[in-house]
């Protein structure tokens, strides 16, 4: 064995003309090292073949600085793309903080817990980001019991919140739909219908509540008028055609961009078949690429802000125990305001 | 230091009641171990706190079994979603083969090369998957020079192919558009227009060639008729409205789903404004979620097959040098046939 020839931290430091500590920093906390210095150290590491350093670093720090993220099965829906955008944003923010994202897939919750264990025990993954929380979530319970750092994109939907007092970030859908409805009320619309999902989904019910909230702020608004359907373009088209048979309805607030896209086709047909009917204003939810493509007013989920808070909450959990600060529930539970993106479909003469 | 108390491979083997070799297999080649045994070993590893094993494994095998994949900036376009679907498929196939995907982001090509170096040198990433190849690609040259395993999703578009003789997999877009055009010709359409991107993009020109190929197979087909525009829904709508002023045109082959979505709106308008005009058949490209949502015939990129071939090509490069098999160019350069998904928009009476 040419053991004496193996490059060490010292030989790298010498080659890069920096201190041993600087080389160590490049390996353990690259974000504290100036770019030019880091490049020089990396070049020296490369020339000398000092590899794989991650192994030594991990043995030393007992941290891999890698976060696990499950990729859901490729979604058929238009709205599933929010998670794809979140994945992009998370990778970017994590990288800036010196963390990497490792992907995995899994089937049901039990299978996902097995993957957590696998990734934590044998691949040294330090923490996890979970999307798509649901009532009675066994995954968050397991991670909490194991004291593995994690954060969820999505609040716990259990009735009993105390059962899941973990760190989470979510979008305030209620407030987003409130803003969309207010936008239409402010423009003078009075009979506004809501096209929603079937009752019983936490996310859908929360958005519907925002519509009701907004109507209550304007005494002259017509009473709530709701049509419910499964998410989709054809279902949205049928629901819109149905509710628009009433000529007094001049605006539609949709729970998703898919349903809004269907409504858009129904509105287009009406413009031809009943040209004297009042025009119809329309809003969607998620600000998907297709919303931008067809000029649809929609509610945007600021996934970059979600990603930034997720990384912050994870880093605070990953600190050595003696440096950890106890966070209040208010700090660990973050509800982010979405943003109404006004485009052509909501700006029609009343 | 409680060094004597540190759990070893032996204590894990004893606890799990398996051989030392089985524990080693769980760490180094988990796919060869039965699920139940692996679970038992993982439980023992966990109970004893034998962690992080990945470090020791990496020091021993000099392989991390991790592949790097750059996530492009979140795309605004409808068609950018193919790469998101590829990412899902790659994660799944890689995991089945015992590999993990680590994500990173970067700016320009030079920045991306710095990230390769960073990930390879300090994070021990074994190989890379590149999407979005382009002419004069400095990234592939660098990886080739460094003898780092990699494969690209996308063929080299350089005139001089020998400059980039690396492993690649691509979708045969020419053949996909050929199939879409043939499908319309077989249904009896004779004057078929092509809505394409501006000339000069490798991908776009390749797809256009498929349209020309197909027209040549049917002597009674009208001569090629092409409108070119930037990708997008409004541009597609304008191009379609323009070419459909000619009532003899009864079918449109579109280079993308975005353009097809715009064409769909133009066709919808025509049905109202000129109801006696012949109906128009329509095809898109990419089989995006929105194509499924609006029942648009489209050409599907089988990203799962691309992912499977990518992992296979990488694994063969990652073998120890003495076990590596020399592959012919035909084995390293894989062109995959896309699949025409026939839906309502192409099935109209001629």
XYZ file of C-alpha atoms in Angstrom:
700
model
C 0.000 0.000 0.000
C 1.319 3.395 -0.976
C -0.054 4.745 2.257
C 2.592 7.400 2.722
C 1.717 8.858 -0.681
C -1.918 9.462 0.209
C -2.617 13.214 0.184
C -3.584 14.759 3.505
C -5.183 17.983 4.655
C -1.637 19.295 5.158
C -0.446 18.558 1.631
C -3.578 20.175 0.222
C -3.058 23.253 2.429
C 0.545 23.486 1.304
C -0.344 23.195 -2.378
C -3.139 25.783 -2.114
C -0.988 28.074 0.048
C -3.643 28.327 2.737
C -3.911 27.177 6.330
C -5.016 23.694 7.329
C -8.085 25.333 8.876
C -9.057 26.891 5.548
C -8.953 23.516 3.821
C -11.055 22.147 6.637
C -13.504 25.007 6.167
C -13.809 24.317 2.454
C -14.781 20.765 3.345
C -16.999 21.438 6.336
C -18.428 24.915 5.916
C -17.741 26.026 2.329
C -20.041 29.026 2.689
C -17.593 30.740 5.072
C -14.743 30.644 2.527
C -14.261 33.307 -0.146
C -14.969 32.021 -3.656
C -11.448 32.541 -4.980
C -9.872 30.770 -2.013
C -12.335 27.939 -2.240
C -11.597 27.508 -5.937
C -7.865 27.345 -5.181
C -8.363 24.744 -2.465
C -10.669 22.706 -4.673
C -8.105 22.809 -7.454
C -5.415 21.542 -5.048
C -7.740 18.815 -3.795
C -8.339 17.798 -7.345
C -4.707 17.830 -8.474
C -3.620 15.758 -5.503
C -6.547 13.365 -5.760
C -7.587 13.989 -2.155
C -10.868 12.063 -2.410
C -13.483 11.248 -1.236
C -13.194 13.880 1.406
C -16.857 13.784 2.167
C -16.308 10.486 3.912
C -13.713 11.884 6.298
C -15.782 14.998 6.814
C -18.810 12.936 7.656
C -16.901 10.722 10.062
C -15.630 13.872 11.772
C -18.720 16.048 11.889
C -21.315 13.283 11.917
C -23.197 15.490 9.502
C -23.534 14.934 5.759
C -25.242 18.293 5.152
C -27.601 16.422 2.867
C -31.385 16.707 3.062
C -33.730 14.027 1.762
C -36.740 14.942 -0.347
C -39.252 12.504 -1.758
C -40.311 13.128 -5.330
C -43.963 12.255 -5.756
C -44.929 10.162 -8.785
C -45.057 12.384 -11.877
C -48.366 14.169 -11.621
C -50.914 14.102 -14.382
C -52.574 17.231 -13.107
C -51.787 20.810 -13.960
C -51.646 21.768 -10.284
C -49.115 19.093 -9.266
C -46.476 21.364 -10.746
C -46.268 23.450 -7.594
C -44.193 20.697 -6.010
C -41.859 20.680 -8.994
C -41.359 24.421 -8.597
C -40.762 23.912 -4.879
C -38.089 21.310 -5.626
C -36.275 23.814 -7.826
C -36.492 26.557 -5.211
C -35.403 24.258 -2.381
C -32.338 23.062 -4.286
C -31.287 26.634 -4.906
C -31.786 27.888 -1.340
C -30.219 24.782 0.213
C -27.158 25.068 -1.999
C -26.648 28.676 -0.928
C -26.690 27.456 2.672
C -24.142 24.690 1.973
C -26.733 21.896 1.954
C -27.547 19.423 -0.789
C -30.834 17.780 -1.704
C -30.946 14.021 -2.223
C -34.022 12.595 -3.885
C -35.857 9.391 -3.211
C -39.164 7.809 -4.138
C -41.484 5.656 -2.092
C -44.941 4.138 -2.153
C -47.157 4.469 0.916
C -46.283 6.127 4.238
C -44.822 2.924 5.744
C -42.581 2.556 2.713
C -41.547 6.182 3.042
C -40.588 5.656 6.703
C -38.398 2.715 5.630
C -36.664 5.019 3.167
C -36.097 7.640 5.878
C -34.469 4.991 8.015
C -32.416 3.736 5.109
C -31.258 7.223 4.091
C -30.571 8.314 7.654
C -28.739 5.172 8.748
C -26.790 4.152 5.681
C -26.598 7.237 3.485
C -26.115 9.655 6.367
C -28.898 12.019 5.318
C -29.265 14.635 8.051
C -32.839 15.765 7.695
C -35.933 15.658 5.559
C -38.382 17.941 3.822
C -41.880 16.488 3.502
C -44.547 17.698 1.146
C -48.156 16.555 1.022
C -48.939 16.137 4.697
C -52.267 14.538 5.492
C -54.490 13.753 8.485
C -53.061 11.042 10.766
C -49.611 11.320 9.201
C -47.490 8.425 10.520
C -44.349 9.803 8.854
C -44.130 12.958 10.950
C -44.783 10.935 14.115
C -41.913 8.569 13.293
C -39.447 11.356 12.500
C -40.396 13.172 15.700
C -39.838 10.011 17.766
C -36.439 9.463 16.153
C -35.483 13.097 16.751
C -34.478 13.425 13.096
C -34.623 17.046 11.868
C -37.475 17.630 9.452
C -39.903 20.240 8.248
C -43.102 19.884 6.253
C -44.429 21.980 3.381
C -48.057 21.752 4.448
C -49.593 22.206 7.879
C -50.872 19.215 9.864
C -54.546 18.826 8.994
C -55.423 16.770 12.093
C -58.170 18.117 14.300
C -55.776 17.687 17.191
C -52.813 19.899 16.297
C -50.905 18.928 19.444
C -50.430 15.462 17.911
C -48.123 17.017 15.317
C -46.288 19.930 16.843
C -43.431 19.839 14.370
C -41.940 22.589 12.218
C -44.064 23.390 9.184
C -44.544 26.011 6.524
C -47.676 26.404 4.507
C -49.366 28.749 2.091
C -52.392 30.583 3.429
C -54.841 29.491 0.736
C -57.764 31.067 2.572
C -56.108 34.441 2.382
C -55.237 33.893 -1.302
C -58.824 33.172 -2.314
C -59.932 36.070 -0.119
C -57.692 38.377 -2.155
C -59.002 36.999 -5.467
C -62.623 37.461 -4.383
C -61.940 40.963 -3.024
C -60.275 41.870 -6.324
C -63.512 40.972 -8.156
C -65.720 42.717 -5.589
C -63.593 45.848 -5.841
C -64.054 45.812 -9.619
C -67.827 45.974 -9.061
C -68.871 42.330 -9.395
C -71.699 41.432 -7.002
C -72.803 37.932 -7.964
C -69.619 35.878 -7.804
C -69.681 32.067 -7.915
C -67.052 29.735 -6.444
C -66.008 26.601 -8.345
C -64.552 24.288 -5.692
C -63.528 20.715 -5.000
C -65.839 18.297 -3.176
C -66.097 19.095 0.542
C -63.753 17.398 3.000
C -60.252 18.209 1.715
C -58.385 20.422 4.172
C -56.877 22.546 1.413
C -60.134 22.922 -0.537
C -62.255 23.786 2.495
C -59.685 26.340 3.593
C -59.793 28.082 0.214
C -63.614 28.084 0.192
C -63.556 29.789 3.606
C -61.575 32.642 2.040
C -64.343 33.168 -0.533
C -66.982 33.308 2.227
C -64.808 35.701 4.285
C -64.518 38.135 1.375
C -68.227 38.102 0.495
C -69.016 39.037 4.102
C -66.937 42.206 3.802
C -69.277 43.673 1.139
C -72.915 43.974 2.275
C -74.245 44.381 -1.276
C -72.673 41.130 -2.492
C -75.039 38.318 -3.497
C -75.111 35.272 -1.178
C -72.527 32.530 -1.723
C -73.056 30.433 -4.847
C -70.896 27.334 -5.104
C -70.493 24.487 -7.594
C -68.279 21.561 -6.607
C -66.480 19.149 -8.932
C -63.398 16.941 -9.115
C -60.308 18.785 -10.287
C -59.947 18.898 -14.059
C -60.530 20.875 -17.231
C -63.705 19.114 -18.499
C -65.284 19.098 -15.012
C -64.487 22.790 -14.621
C -66.004 23.532 -18.017
C -69.262 21.756 -17.118
C -69.493 23.411 -13.690
C -68.908 26.859 -15.202
C -71.459 26.328 -17.996
C -73.993 25.302 -15.364
C -73.527 28.257 -13.038
C -73.246 30.768 -15.904
C -76.757 29.876 -17.122
C -77.688 32.579 -14.604
C -76.912 35.840 -16.447
C -76.458 37.724 -13.170
C -73.271 35.791 -12.425
C -70.452 37.965 -13.755
C -67.414 36.437 -12.035
C -65.988 33.021 -11.120
C -63.434 32.286 -8.398
C -61.872 28.864 -9.041
C -60.103 26.662 -6.501
C -57.490 25.604 -9.096
C -56.048 26.564 -12.463
C -57.334 23.302 -13.993
C -60.920 24.192 -13.153
C -60.320 27.783 -14.269
C -58.969 26.545 -17.609
C -62.207 24.612 -18.130
C -64.224 27.661 -17.106
C -62.282 29.708 -19.628
C -63.444 27.453 -22.471
C -67.059 27.713 -21.236
C -66.772 31.516 -21.166
C -65.310 31.506 -24.672
C -68.270 29.481 -25.938
C -70.728 31.852 -24.264
C -69.153 34.842 -25.978
C -70.132 33.236 -29.294
C -73.465 31.609 -28.408
C -74.894 34.448 -26.280
C -72.920 37.538 -27.266
C -75.254 39.879 -25.339
C -74.679 38.098 -22.032
C -72.507 40.162 -19.603
C -68.801 39.266 -19.773
C -67.419 36.954 -17.090
C -64.332 37.641 -14.965
C -62.273 34.640 -13.846
C -59.531 33.731 -11.361
C -57.600 30.489 -10.766
C -55.215 29.216 -8.110
C -51.526 28.150 -8.260
C -50.249 30.371 -11.024
C -49.159 27.350 -13.047
C -47.266 27.721 -16.335
C -50.527 27.288 -18.209
C -52.074 30.228 -16.290
C -49.233 32.424 -17.490
C -49.613 30.998 -20.992
C -53.320 31.799 -21.303
C -53.250 35.107 -19.383
C -55.283 33.781 -16.442
C -55.418 35.774 -13.198
C -54.293 33.384 -10.480
C -53.033 33.084 -6.905
C -49.281 32.395 -6.805
C -47.677 30.239 -4.130
C -44.321 31.882 -3.316
C -42.395 28.602 -3.209
C -39.062 30.412 -2.960
C -40.122 31.877 0.383
C -41.355 28.474 1.533
C -37.998 26.965 0.572
C -36.032 29.655 2.418
C -38.014 29.163 5.624
C -37.739 25.363 5.308
C -33.948 25.515 5.112
C -33.823 27.964 8.032
C -35.979 25.733 10.215
C -33.869 22.679 9.346
C -30.551 24.403 10.013
C -31.748 25.444 13.466
C -32.662 21.829 14.239
C -29.286 20.606 12.941
C -27.213 22.703 15.323
C -25.245 20.867 18.000
C -27.562 20.263 20.980
C -25.754 22.800 23.175
C -26.183 25.560 20.586
C -29.820 24.925 19.844
C -32.315 27.667 20.607
C -35.774 26.664 21.767
C -38.254 28.028 19.251
C -41.797 29.008 20.048
C -44.647 27.451 18.096
C -45.072 30.794 16.337
C -41.525 30.493 15.003
C -41.882 26.865 13.989
C -45.287 27.179 12.295
C -45.108 29.511 9.331
C -48.104 30.511 7.245
C -47.061 32.407 4.110
C -49.316 34.854 2.319
C -49.781 34.026 -1.357
C -49.823 36.693 -4.015
C -52.626 37.510 -6.457
C -51.275 37.809 -9.997
C -53.729 39.929 -11.965
C -53.937 39.177 -15.688
C -56.491 39.617 -18.462
C -59.190 37.134 -17.390
C -60.248 39.097 -14.310
C -60.269 42.465 -16.023
C -63.501 42.542 -17.987
C -66.080 45.339 -18.061
C -68.741 44.861 -15.344
C -12.941 8.907 24.141
C -15.340 6.001 24.442
C -13.621 4.397 21.492
C -14.093 0.823 22.637
C -17.865 1.412 22.853
C -18.167 2.445 19.199
C -20.304 -0.120 17.363
C -18.593 -2.079 14.601
C -19.674 -4.196 11.667
C -19.265 -7.199 13.977
C -21.539 -5.913 16.727
C -24.173 -5.031 14.122
C -23.893 -8.516 12.586
C -24.223 -10.105 16.017
C -27.281 -8.034 16.914
C -28.998 -8.719 13.577
C -27.988 -12.407 13.678
C -26.453 -12.277 10.230
C -22.910 -12.626 8.880
C -20.471 -9.743 8.714
C -20.678 -10.035 4.926
C -24.445 -9.485 4.965
C -24.043 -6.280 6.942
C -21.425 -5.205 4.450
C -23.803 -6.007 1.603
C -26.562 -3.910 3.160
C -24.138 -1.002 3.180
C -22.494 -1.511 -0.181
C -24.978 -3.306 -2.384
C -28.370 -3.159 -0.647
C -30.140 -4.452 -3.758
C -28.589 -7.923 -3.324
C -30.046 -8.359 0.190
C -33.576 -9.667 0.829
C -35.931 -6.984 2.149
C -36.591 -8.684 5.502
C -32.880 -9.230 6.173
C -32.067 -5.696 5.150
C -34.729 -4.331 7.485
C -33.286 -6.386 10.368
C -29.761 -5.150 9.680
C -30.957 -1.557 9.372
C -32.799 -1.882 12.684
C -29.618 -3.170 14.353
C -27.580 -0.366 12.800
C -30.094 2.079 14.121
C -30.324 0.657 17.646
C -26.554 0.577 18.009
C -26.089 4.000 16.494
C -23.643 2.677 13.880
C -23.494 5.899 11.862
C -22.596 7.396 9.442
C -21.775 4.205 7.663
C -21.779 5.871 4.313
C -18.493 7.470 5.199
C -16.755 4.179 5.860
C -18.348 2.649 2.809
C -17.168 5.514 0.667
C -13.655 5.349 2.059
C -13.611 1.642 1.270
C -15.237 1.536 -2.151
C -14.277 5.009 -3.294
C -17.800 5.185 -4.673
C -20.674 7.157 -3.202
C -23.256 5.661 -5.563
C -24.630 9.166 -5.910
C -25.336 10.845 -9.244
C -25.479 14.605 -9.671
C -28.277 16.228 -11.629
C -28.670 19.926 -12.250
C -32.169 21.287 -11.867
C -32.742 24.019 -14.411
C -34.379 27.239 -13.194
C -38.122 26.700 -12.797
C -39.486 26.952 -16.290
C -42.236 29.343 -17.225
C -43.118 27.333 -20.273
C -45.534 24.455 -20.602
C -42.945 22.319 -22.375
C -40.245 22.692 -19.702
C -42.130 20.090 -17.733
C -40.547 17.227 -19.653
C -37.398 17.709 -17.577
C -39.428 17.583 -14.378
C -40.941 14.296 -15.479
C -37.465 13.032 -16.362
C -36.224 13.924 -12.883
C -39.021 11.846 -11.341
C -38.317 8.888 -13.606
C -34.555 9.069 -13.063
C -34.930 9.100 -9.273
C -37.095 6.018 -9.446
C -34.889 4.007 -11.797
C -31.687 5.035 -10.009
C -33.087 4.023 -6.640
C -33.977 0.582 -7.966
C -30.349 0.223 -9.057
C -29.013 1.296 -5.648
C -28.064 4.812 -6.786
C -29.213 8.143 -5.419
C -29.756 11.453 -7.183
C -28.264 14.609 -5.696
C -29.487 17.917 -7.040
C -27.609 21.107 -7.686
C -28.185 24.376 -9.474
C -25.812 26.512 -11.489
C -25.730 29.488 -13.787
C -23.784 29.264 -17.032
C -21.705 26.341 -18.302
C -18.521 27.487 -16.542
C -20.425 27.705 -13.274
C -21.823 24.244 -13.879
C -18.333 22.824 -14.417
C -17.273 24.352 -11.075
C -20.193 22.559 -9.429
C -19.180 19.259 -11.045
C -15.707 19.691 -9.621
C -17.106 20.637 -6.245
C -19.523 17.716 -6.123
C -16.993 15.236 -7.439
C -14.108 16.318 -5.231
C -15.746 17.187 -1.947
C -19.145 15.515 -2.001
C -17.917 12.349 -3.667
C -20.538 12.356 -6.402
C -19.703 9.528 -8.804
C -21.277 10.626 -12.039
C -23.571 13.104 -13.705
C -26.659 13.235 -15.845
C -26.848 16.290 -18.096
C -29.941 17.593 -19.768
C -30.135 20.400 -22.325
C -27.028 19.782 -24.345
C -26.166 22.450 -26.859
C -23.701 23.106 -29.670
C -20.120 23.652 -28.449
C -20.909 22.222 -25.031
C -17.895 22.866 -22.759
C -19.398 20.773 -19.965
C -19.237 17.480 -21.796
C -15.680 18.217 -22.916
C -14.593 18.864 -19.317
C -16.226 15.708 -17.955
C -14.681 13.637 -20.730
C -11.218 15.049 -19.987
C -11.639 14.281 -16.286
C -12.853 10.749 -17.052
C -15.866 11.320 -14.822
C -18.791 9.047 -15.742
C -21.665 10.951 -17.331
C -24.474 10.631 -19.789
C -26.556 13.302 -21.489
C -30.284 13.415 -22.160
C -29.986 15.078 -25.532
C -27.664 14.286 -28.421
C -24.696 16.530 -29.236
C -25.916 19.040 -31.807
C -22.451 19.947 -33.072
C -21.846 19.499 -36.750
C -18.735 17.542 -35.818
C -20.081 14.645 -33.780
C -16.614 13.233 -33.158
C -15.971 16.223 -30.886
C -18.476 14.807 -28.440
C -18.369 11.035 -28.582
C -19.849 10.544 -25.116
C -22.784 8.439 -23.992
C -26.132 10.025 -24.798
C -29.801 9.218 -25.022
C -32.286 11.271 -26.934
C -35.834 11.211 -28.180
C -36.249 10.865 -31.925
C -38.397 13.955 -32.453
C -38.254 13.580 -36.224
C -39.839 10.181 -35.974
C -42.461 11.491 -33.517
C -43.607 14.270 -35.846
C -43.500 11.800 -38.733
C -45.957 9.598 -36.818
C -48.252 12.544 -36.045
C -48.291 13.653 -39.703
C -48.844 10.096 -40.951
C -51.743 9.734 -38.512
C -53.421 12.765 -40.120
C -52.619 11.624 -43.671
C -54.041 8.178 -42.908
C -57.267 9.820 -41.702
C -57.604 11.432 -45.147
C -56.191 14.931 -44.564
C -54.282 16.226 -47.588
C -53.477 19.871 -46.856
C -51.667 19.756 -43.523
C -49.787 22.773 -42.151
C -46.848 22.694 -39.741
C -46.602 25.273 -36.940
C -42.921 25.358 -35.992
C -40.282 27.343 -34.138
C -37.952 29.760 -35.948
C -35.317 27.934 -37.984
C -31.954 27.129 -36.430
C -32.756 25.153 -33.296
C -31.500 21.565 -33.550
C -34.613 20.152 -31.915
C -37.059 22.237 -33.950
C -35.389 21.593 -37.303
C -35.301 17.869 -36.541
C -39.047 17.808 -35.864
C -39.790 19.792 -39.031
C -37.832 17.194 -41.024
C -40.247 14.530 -39.737
C -43.173 16.489 -41.177
C -41.454 16.730 -44.574
C -40.589 13.000 -44.500
C -44.203 12.037 -43.900
C -45.631 14.291 -46.626
C -43.266 12.655 -49.140
C -44.794 9.238 -48.402
C -48.203 10.284 -49.773
C -48.109 11.527 -53.385
C -51.535 13.185 -53.160
C -50.556 15.324 -50.163
C -50.382 19.095 -50.708
C -46.889 20.676 -50.644
C -45.407 21.646 -47.261
C -47.021 24.695 -45.667
C -45.220 26.076 -42.636
C -45.740 28.965 -40.223
C -42.975 29.726 -37.742
C -43.320 31.504 -34.411
C -41.747 31.700 -30.940
C -43.067 29.093 -28.548
C -46.208 30.181 -26.701
C -49.979 30.098 -26.585
C -50.744 33.565 -28.059
C -48.143 33.139 -30.827
C -49.576 29.710 -31.666
C -53.076 31.160 -31.783
C -52.047 33.892 -34.229
C -50.096 31.485 -36.463
C -53.033 29.060 -36.570
C -55.574 31.790 -37.333
C -53.333 32.947 -40.192
C -52.835 29.566 -41.854
C -56.486 28.520 -41.318
C -57.711 31.462 -43.402
C -57.184 28.949 -46.199
C -60.250 26.674 -45.947
C -58.418 23.797 -47.636
C -56.175 23.378 -44.607
C -57.860 20.719 -42.471
C -55.061 19.704 -40.127
C -52.242 21.286 -38.090
C -49.103 19.560 -36.828
C -47.559 21.634 -34.012
C -43.961 21.513 -32.800
C -45.070 21.933 -29.161
C -48.092 21.653 -26.902
C -47.936 25.387 -26.162
C -48.382 26.257 -29.810
C -51.053 23.560 -30.144
C -52.931 25.029 -27.172
C -52.996 28.389 -28.950
C -54.115 26.706 -32.171
C -56.911 25.017 -30.225
C -58.334 28.392 -29.200
C -58.149 29.619 -32.823
C -59.997 26.499 -33.986
C -62.625 26.997 -31.278
C -63.213 30.554 -32.485
C -63.525 29.390 -36.112
C -66.216 26.877 -35.142
C -68.314 29.815 -33.991
C -67.404 32.475 -36.546
C -67.363 30.255 -39.638
C -69.401 27.180 -38.709
C -69.460 25.890 -42.300
C -65.676 25.775 -42.588
C -64.285 22.185 -42.529
C -63.252 21.035 -39.056
C -59.536 21.144 -38.193
C -57.532 18.252 -36.759
C -54.644 19.101 -34.421
C -51.559 17.493 -32.852
C -49.014 18.792 -30.308
C -45.677 17.585 -28.975
C -44.550 16.563 -25.462
C -47.778 15.172 -24.041
C -47.678 17.692 -21.197
C -50.236 17.613 -18.374
C -52.185 20.325 -20.159
C -52.430 18.146 -23.303
C -54.014 15.399 -21.229
C -56.264 17.971 -19.567
C -57.650 19.394 -22.828
C -57.744 16.089 -24.756
C -55.002 17.111 -27.197
C -53.361 14.462 -29.400
C -49.642 14.737 -28.720
C -46.270 13.023 -29.054
C -45.108 11.581 -25.725
C -41.456 11.463 -24.712
C -40.990 8.159 -22.864
C -38.828 9.647 -20.116
C -38.921 6.423 -18.097
C -37.114 4.626 -20.905
C -34.616 7.480 -21.185
C -33.987 7.249 -17.436
C -33.485 3.474 -17.546
C -30.939 3.723 -20.359
C -29.171 6.622 -18.619
C -28.701 4.617 -15.432
C -27.524 1.595 -17.420
C -24.943 3.636 -19.335
C -23.685 5.220 -16.112
C -23.400 1.928 -14.244
C -21.307 0.474 -17.041
C -18.940 3.455 -16.829
C -18.750 3.122 -13.035
C -17.493 -0.458 -13.043
C -13.945 -1.060 -11.844
C -11.584 -0.511 -14.784
C -10.735 -4.226 -15.081
C -14.423 -5.167 -15.401
C -15.374 -2.489 -17.885
C -16.624 -3.572 -21.281
C -15.817 -1.429 -24.284
C -19.068 -0.292 -25.812
C -19.595 0.507 -29.446
C -20.946 3.901 -30.452
C -24.235 2.191 -31.281
C -24.525 1.074 -27.657
C -23.539 4.441 -26.239
C -25.742 6.575 -28.491
C -29.390 5.770 -27.939
C -32.231 7.309 -29.931
C -35.608 6.454 -28.429
C -38.804 6.366 -30.438
C -41.512 8.612 -28.985
C -45.131 7.525 -28.879
C -48.117 9.216 -30.497
C -50.969 9.574 -28.001
C -54.172 9.920 -29.998
C -56.919 11.945 -28.341
C -59.955 13.942 -29.453
C -58.285 16.866 -31.260
C -56.943 14.776 -34.145
C -60.132 12.797 -34.671
C -62.418 15.112 -36.558
C -64.444 14.327 -39.698
C -62.457 15.068 -42.856
